[in-house]
Amino acid sequence: MTSEVFSYESLVHAVAGAVGSVTAMTVFFPLDTARLRLQVDENRKAKSTPAILADIVREEGLLAPYRGWFPVICSLCCSNFVYFYCFHCLKASWLKGRPSAPSTDLITGIAAGVVNVLVTTPLWVVNTRLKLQGSKFRSADIHPTNYSGILDAFVQIVQDEGVGALWNGTFPSLLLVLNPAIQFMIYEGLKRQLRKGVPRELSSVEVFMIGAVAKAVATTVTYPLQTIQSILRFGQFRTSTVESRVLTSVKTIKCLLVNRMRKYGMLGLFKGLEAKLLQTVLTAALMFLLYEKIASFTFRIMGLSNSRLMKR
């Protein structure tokens, strides 16, 4: 077990995943800005993604679509490093050289996701606040914040709202570990199908396409919970402190889902899905492409066997 956890292979996967995700997110960051505005600003009309970005640029300046880029990239780098590291070391420990299966990928993905959520949620809470700071909202009941940076945001949140506020949205985030778990299950399954038992390196087009398909399915299935997660991380929805945190989280999620459905109908749960799919599918596809190429290049330099590594 120790050899798998502290192996160079797990480290290479983690670094490759982190670098790939940071690069891909930087390229498609404005699309994520449009998605987040639609999720948290209830009075903003669900226009097309280009129209939303045009509104943001016109009202807030040319660089507004990239507001909060640095904290998001820091959070994403840490998050994907933790996820890829945990996913591959847990998978290696479980399989011990045996062929993988969809159920293995799903369970390993869920376990890696839980570890990732518990470790990195404070970073995502802070980056959500910074990303939305200075935005021009349509909803009058959204209160402006004034953070000078990442550390100041941490300090202010702890002082004003308590340490627990850094884990706002943790419960829906734990439910959302299904998103990367489903994504990796489909991605790894499609890789095995394309290889058909013959170890080979997939082409760039193949990796890009299966990465896009895997993320599109995972995002669509879990999108309503992602909306609730964004609202809770933004910290504008107040919950009761009398009941237990788990019970309060369940009631909060139910309340937010029901309220959104009453206001906007069933489609209200998927407000911003177009922007999210456009951003997340392209980002994931590019991320997987870069991840595979970086990992493959690194393993060649290390002199590790391609046939053995391609069984993963």
Coordinates of C-alpha atoms in Angstrom, one line a residue:
M1 CA 0.0 0.0 0.0
T2 CA 2.8 2.4 1.0
S3 CA 4.6 1.9 -2.3
E4 CA 1.5 2.9 -4.3
V5 CA 0.7 5.9 -2.2
F6 CA 4.2 7.4 -2.4
S7 CA 5.0 6.2 -6.0
Y8 CA 6.4 8.4 -8.8
E9 CA 3.6 7.2 -11.0
S10 CA 0.9 8.8 -8.7
L11 CA 3.0 11.9 -8.5
V12 CA 3.3 12.2 -12.3
H13 CA -0.4 11.7 -12.7
A14 CA -1.1 14.4 -10.1
V15 CA 1.3 17.0 -11.7
A16 CA 0.1 16.2 -15.2
G17 CA -3.6 16.6 -14.1
A18 CA -2.9 19.8 -12.3
V19 CA -0.9 21.4 -15.1
G20 CA -3.5 20.3 -17.7
S21 CA -6.5 21.6 -15.7
V22 CA -4.8 25.0 -15.0
T23 CA -3.9 25.5 -18.7
A24 CA -7.4 24.5 -19.9
M25 CA -9.2 26.6 -17.3
T26 CA -7.1 29.7 -18.2
V27 CA -8.1 29.3 -21.9
F28 CA -11.9 29.0 -21.2
F29 CA -12.1 31.1 -18.0
P30 CA -14.6 33.7 -19.3
L31 CA -17.1 30.9 -20.0
D32 CA -16.9 30.0 -16.3
T33 CA -17.5 33.6 -15.3
A34 CA -20.7 33.6 -17.4
R35 CA -21.9 30.4 -15.8
L36 CA -21.3 31.6 -12.2
R37 CA -23.2 34.8 -12.8
L38 CA -26.2 32.9 -14.1
Q39 CA -26.2 30.6 -11.1
V40 CA -26.0 33.1 -8.3
D41 CA -27.7 36.2 -9.8
E42 CA -31.3 35.1 -9.9
N43 CA -32.6 38.2 -11.7
R44 CA -30.1 38.0 -14.5
K45 CA -31.8 36.7 -17.6
A46 CA -30.5 33.5 -19.1
K47 CA -29.2 34.9 -22.4
S48 CA -26.7 33.1 -24.6
T49 CA -23.2 32.9 -23.2
P50 CA -21.7 35.5 -25.7
A51 CA -24.5 37.9 -24.7
I52 CA -23.8 37.4 -21.0
L53 CA -20.1 38.0 -21.6
A54 CA -20.9 41.1 -23.7
D55 CA -23.0 42.5 -20.8
I56 CA -20.2 41.9 -18.3
V57 CA -17.6 43.6 -20.5
R58 CA -19.9 46.5 -21.2
E59 CA -20.8 47.1 -17.5
E60 CA -17.6 46.1 -15.7
G61 CA -14.7 46.5 -18.2
L62 CA -12.7 44.4 -20.6
L63 CA -10.9 42.3 -17.9
A64 CA -14.1 41.5 -15.9
P65 CA -14.5 38.0 -17.5
Y66 CA -11.1 37.2 -15.9
R67 CA -11.9 38.6 -12.5
G68 CA -10.8 36.1 -9.8
W69 CA -8.5 34.2 -12.2
F70 CA -5.6 33.8 -9.7
P71 CA -7.6 32.3 -6.8
V72 CA -9.5 30.0 -9.1
I73 CA -6.3 28.8 -10.7
C74 CA -4.7 28.2 -7.3
S75 CA -7.7 26.3 -6.1
L76 CA -8.0 24.3 -9.3
C77 CA -4.3 23.4 -9.2
C78 CA -4.5 22.1 -5.6
S79 CA -7.8 20.4 -6.2
N80 CA -6.8 18.5 -9.3
F81 CA -3.4 17.6 -7.8
V82 CA -5.2 16.0 -4.8
Y83 CA -7.8 14.3 -6.9
F84 CA -5.5 12.8 -9.5
Y85 CA -3.0 11.7 -6.9
C86 CA -5.7 10.0 -4.7
F87 CA -7.5 8.5 -7.7
H88 CA -4.4 6.8 -9.1
C89 CA -2.8 5.7 -5.8
L90 CA -6.1 4.3 -4.6
K91 CA -6.7 2.5 -7.9
A92 CA -3.1 1.1 -8.0
S93 CA -3.5 -0.1 -4.3
W94 CA -6.8 -1.8 -5.1
L95 CA -6.0 -3.4 -8.5
K96 CA -2.4 -4.5 -7.8
G97 CA -1.8 -5.1 -11.5
R98 CA -5.2 -6.5 -12.3
P99 CA -7.3 -5.0 -15.2
S100 CA -9.7 -2.2 -14.1
A101 CA -13.5 -2.1 -14.5
P102 CA -16.1 0.6 -14.5
S103 CA -17.2 -0.2 -10.9
T104 CA -13.5 0.2 -9.8
D105 CA -13.2 3.5 -11.5
L106 CA -16.5 4.8 -10.0
I107 CA -15.7 3.8 -6.4
T108 CA -12.1 5.0 -6.6
G109 CA -13.4 8.3 -8.1
I110 CA -15.9 8.8 -5.2
A111 CA -13.2 8.1 -2.6
A112 CA -10.8 10.5 -4.2
G113 CA -13.5 13.1 -4.5
V114 CA -14.4 12.9 -0.8
V115 CA -10.7 13.5 0.2
N116 CA -10.5 16.3 -2.3
V117 CA -13.7 18.1 -1.1
L118 CA -12.6 17.9 2.6
V119 CA -9.2 19.3 1.8
T120 CA -9.9 22.0 -0.8
T121 CA -13.4 23.4 0.0
P122 CA -12.0 26.5 1.8
L123 CA -10.0 27.4 -1.3
W124 CA -13.2 27.2 -3.4
V125 CA -15.3 29.2 -1.0
V126 CA -12.7 32.0 -1.1
N127 CA -12.3 31.9 -4.9
T128 CA -16.1 32.1 -5.4
R129 CA -16.2 35.2 -3.2
L130 CA -13.3 36.8 -5.0
K131 CA -14.6 35.9 -8.5
L132 CA -17.9 37.6 -7.8
Q133 CA -16.5 40.6 -5.9
G134 CA -17.2 43.9 -7.7
S135 CA -19.8 42.3 -10.0
K136 CA -22.9 44.2 -11.0
F137 CA -25.8 42.0 -9.9
R138 CA -29.4 42.2 -10.9
S139 CA -30.6 40.9 -7.5
A140 CA -30.8 43.7 -4.9
D141 CA -30.5 41.4 -1.9
I142 CA -26.9 40.4 -2.7
H143 CA -24.5 42.2 -0.4
P144 CA -21.1 43.4 -1.8
T145 CA -17.9 42.2 -0.2
N146 CA -14.5 43.9 0.1
Y147 CA -11.6 41.5 0.1
S148 CA -8.1 42.6 -0.8
G149 CA -6.9 39.2 -1.7
I150 CA -6.9 35.5 -0.9
L151 CA -5.4 35.8 2.7
D152 CA -7.7 38.8 3.5
A153 CA -10.7 36.8 2.3
F154 CA -9.8 33.9 4.6
V155 CA -9.3 36.2 7.6
Q156 CA -12.6 38.2 7.0
I157 CA -14.7 35.1 6.5
V158 CA -13.3 33.5 9.7
Q159 CA -13.8 36.7 11.7
D160 CA -17.3 37.6 10.4
E161 CA -18.8 34.2 9.8
G162 CA -16.7 31.7 11.7
V163 CA -14.3 28.9 10.6
G164 CA -17.2 26.7 9.5
A165 CA -18.1 29.2 6.8
L166 CA -14.9 28.1 4.9
W167 CA -16.7 24.8 4.4
N168 CA -19.9 26.3 3.1
G169 CA -21.4 24.1 0.5
T170 CA -19.5 21.0 1.7
F171 CA -22.5 18.8 1.8
P172 CA -23.6 19.4 -1.8
S173 CA -19.9 19.2 -2.7
L174 CA -19.7 15.7 -1.2
L175 CA -22.8 14.7 -3.2
L176 CA -21.0 16.2 -6.3
V177 CA -18.1 13.8 -6.0
L178 CA -20.3 11.8 -8.3
N179 CA -19.5 14.3 -11.0
P180 CA -15.7 13.6 -11.4
A181 CA -16.4 9.9 -10.4
I182 CA -18.9 9.5 -13.3
Q183 CA -16.6 11.5 -15.6
F184 CA -13.5 9.3 -14.8
M185 CA -15.6 6.1 -15.0
I186 CA -16.9 7.0 -18.5
Y187 CA -13.4 8.3 -19.6
E188 CA -11.5 5.3 -18.5
G189 CA -14.2 3.0 -19.9
L190 CA -14.1 4.7 -23.3
K191 CA -10.3 4.4 -23.2
R192 CA -10.5 0.7 -22.7
Q193 CA -13.1 0.3 -25.5
L194 CA -10.9 2.2 -27.9
R195 CA -7.9 0.2 -27.1
K196 CA -9.9 -3.1 -27.2
G197 CA -7.4 -5.0 -25.1
V198 CA -4.4 -3.8 -27.1
P199 CA -2.2 -1.4 -25.2
R200 CA -1.6 1.7 -27.4
E201 CA -1.4 5.5 -27.0
L202 CA -4.7 7.2 -28.0
S203 CA -4.5 9.9 -30.6
S204 CA -5.1 13.6 -29.6
V205 CA -8.5 13.6 -31.2
E206 CA -9.6 10.4 -29.4
V207 CA -8.5 11.8 -26.0
F208 CA -10.2 15.1 -26.7
M209 CA -13.5 13.5 -27.8
I210 CA -13.8 11.0 -25.0
G211 CA -12.9 13.7 -22.4
A212 CA -15.6 15.9 -23.8
V213 CA -18.3 13.1 -23.8
A214 CA -17.4 12.0 -20.2
K215 CA -17.7 15.6 -18.9
A216 CA -20.9 16.4 -20.8
V217 CA -22.7 13.4 -19.2
A218 CA -21.3 14.0 -15.7
T219 CA -22.2 17.8 -15.8
T220 CA -25.7 17.4 -17.1
V221 CA -26.6 14.7 -14.4
T222 CA -25.2 16.7 -11.5
Y223 CA -25.9 20.4 -12.6
P224 CA -28.7 21.3 -10.2
L225 CA -26.5 20.4 -7.2
Q226 CA -23.7 22.5 -8.8
T227 CA -26.0 25.5 -8.8
I228 CA -26.8 25.0 -5.1
Q229 CA -23.1 24.6 -4.3
S230 CA -22.3 27.9 -6.0
I231 CA -25.0 29.8 -4.1
L232 CA -23.8 28.4 -0.7
R233 CA -20.2 29.1 -1.4
F234 CA -21.1 32.7 -2.2
G235 CA -22.4 33.0 1.4
Q236 CA -25.5 35.1 0.7
F237 CA -27.9 32.4 1.9
R238 CA -28.2 32.2 5.7
T239 CA -29.1 29.0 7.4
S240 CA -30.2 28.0 10.9
T241 CA -27.4 27.4 13.5
V242 CA -29.7 25.6 16.0
E243 CA -29.9 22.3 14.2
S244 CA -27.1 19.9 13.4
R245 CA -24.9 20.9 10.4
V246 CA -25.9 17.8 8.4
L247 CA -29.6 18.3 9.0
T248 CA -29.3 22.0 8.2
S249 CA -27.4 21.2 5.0
V250 CA -30.1 18.8 3.8
K251 CA -32.9 21.3 4.6
T252 CA -30.9 24.1 2.9
I253 CA -30.4 22.1 -0.3
K254 CA -34.1 21.1 -0.4
C255 CA -35.2 24.7 0.3
L256 CA -33.0 26.1 -2.5
L257 CA -34.0 23.5 -5.0
V258 CA -37.8 23.9 -4.2
N259 CA -37.6 27.8 -4.3
R260 CA -35.8 27.7 -7.6
M261 CA -38.3 25.4 -9.1
R262 CA -41.2 27.5 -7.8
K263 CA -39.7 30.7 -9.3
Y264 CA -38.5 29.4 -12.6
G265 CA -39.9 25.9 -13.1
M266 CA -37.9 22.8 -13.7
L267 CA -35.7 24.6 -16.2
G268 CA -34.6 26.9 -13.4
L269 CA -32.5 24.1 -11.9
F270 CA -30.5 24.1 -15.2
K271 CA -30.1 27.9 -15.5
G272 CA -26.6 28.5 -16.9
L273 CA -26.2 24.9 -18.1
E274 CA -25.4 26.1 -21.6
A275 CA -22.5 28.2 -20.3
K276 CA -21.4 25.5 -18.0
L277 CA -21.5 22.8 -20.7
L278 CA -19.6 25.0 -23.1
Q279 CA -17.0 25.8 -20.5
T280 CA -16.7 22.5 -18.7
V281 CA -16.8 20.2 -21.7
L282 CA -14.1 22.2 -23.6
T283 CA -12.0 22.6 -20.5
A284 CA -12.2 18.9 -19.5
A285 CA -11.4 17.8 -23.1
L286 CA -8.4 20.0 -23.3
M287 CA -7.4 19.1 -19.7
F288 CA -7.5 15.3 -20.5
L289 CA -5.5 15.9 -23.7
L290 CA -2.8 17.8 -21.9
Y291 CA -2.8 15.4 -19.0
E292 CA -2.3 12.3 -21.2
K293 CA 0.4 14.0 -23.2
I294 CA 2.3 15.3 -20.2
A295 CA 2.0 11.9 -18.4
S296 CA 3.1 10.0 -21.4
F297 CA 6.1 12.2 -22.1
T298 CA 7.2 12.1 -18.4
F299 CA 6.9 8.3 -18.3
R300 CA 9.0 7.9 -21.4
I301 CA 11.7 10.1 -19.8
M302 CA 11.5 8.0 -16.7
G303 CA 11.9 4.8 -18.8
L304 CA 8.7 3.2 -17.5
S305 CA 7.0 0.6 -19.5
N306 CA 4.2 2.0 -21.7
S307 CA 2.3 -1.3 -21.9
R308 CA 2.2 -1.6 -18.1
L309 CA 1.0 2.0 -17.7
M310 CA -1.6 1.7 -20.4
K311 CA -3.4 -1.0 -18.5
R312 CA -4.6 1.7 -16.0

